């Protein structure tokens, strides 16, 4: 399965302190949001500041995509939220 972050949709920090990004797989796309707590606990974000969250997201894209693959398939129009539970499931 070739899952990758869509470079045409720049990851951004939302009002809810999540990093939103779009993932592509074949001809499907889906927006995901990684919680600040998951980025701090599993991806090394130093704080909930915008810059820290984006740096941790960039540095941990491979691990985040592993979590995304575990959530596949999905048929949602709303963003899929990845929190502590989703990371815990993949990491353990």
XYZ file of C-alpha atoms in Angstrom:
92
model
C 0.000 0.000 0.000
C 1.460 3.343 -1.043
C 0.211 5.908 1.442
C 1.788 9.353 1.389
C 1.207 12.880 2.627
C -0.181 15.087 -0.135
C 2.403 17.821 -0.702
C -0.254 20.016 -2.353
C -2.054 20.402 0.993
C 0.379 21.947 3.434
C 0.014 20.577 6.997
C -1.415 23.215 9.307
C -2.275 23.668 12.969
C -6.010 23.958 13.621
C -7.893 25.887 16.310
C -8.204 22.631 18.257
C -4.391 22.237 18.500
C -4.209 19.451 15.947
C -2.071 19.203 12.845
C -4.291 18.681 9.809
C -2.859 17.026 6.716
C -4.127 15.176 3.657
C -3.137 11.617 2.771
C -3.298 10.055 -0.680
C -3.734 6.410 -1.568
C -4.263 5.557 -5.244
C -7.120 7.842 -6.298
C -8.445 8.410 -2.758
C -7.660 11.303 -0.450
C -8.545 11.821 3.195
C -7.832 14.597 5.681
C -6.426 13.528 9.040
C -5.742 15.470 12.221
C -3.094 14.460 14.762
C -3.757 15.706 18.275
C -1.190 17.829 20.087
C -1.123 15.254 22.885
C -0.176 12.478 20.453
C 2.491 14.673 18.863
C 3.945 15.482 22.281
C 3.795 11.917 23.619
C 4.824 9.900 20.572
C 6.490 12.334 18.168
C 8.648 14.484 20.424
C 6.851 17.837 20.185
C 8.295 20.125 22.853
C 5.006 21.968 23.442
C 1.616 22.780 21.933
C 3.058 25.800 20.151
C 2.396 25.867 16.416
C 6.067 25.640 15.446
C 6.779 22.712 17.810
C 3.778 20.745 16.534
C 4.709 21.252 12.878
C 8.360 20.296 13.455
C 7.316 17.121 15.281
C 4.865 16.294 12.492
C 7.528 16.730 9.801
C 10.073 14.666 11.758
C 7.606 11.838 12.435
C 5.740 11.464 9.147
C 6.692 7.789 8.727
C 5.350 6.856 12.169
C 2.216 8.919 11.599
C 1.611 7.196 8.246
C 1.844 3.806 9.999
C -1.020 4.919 12.239
C -2.941 6.154 9.180
C -2.538 2.752 7.496
C -4.123 1.079 10.541
C -7.168 3.357 10.183
C -7.605 2.428 6.480
C -10.127 1.952 4.865
C -12.259 4.958 5.625
C -15.201 6.552 3.920
C -15.541 9.743 5.877
C -15.979 13.248 4.601
C -14.892 14.704 7.950
C -11.224 14.647 9.010
C -10.140 11.461 10.786
C -8.693 12.315 14.198
C -5.591 10.476 15.405
C -5.145 10.729 19.141
C -3.278 8.960 21.891
C -5.355 5.776 21.573
C -4.568 5.314 17.882
C -0.835 5.786 18.466
C -0.900 3.502 21.520
C -2.565 0.773 19.447
C 0.166 0.900 16.773
C 3.133 1.391 19.087
C 2.294 -1.506 21.418
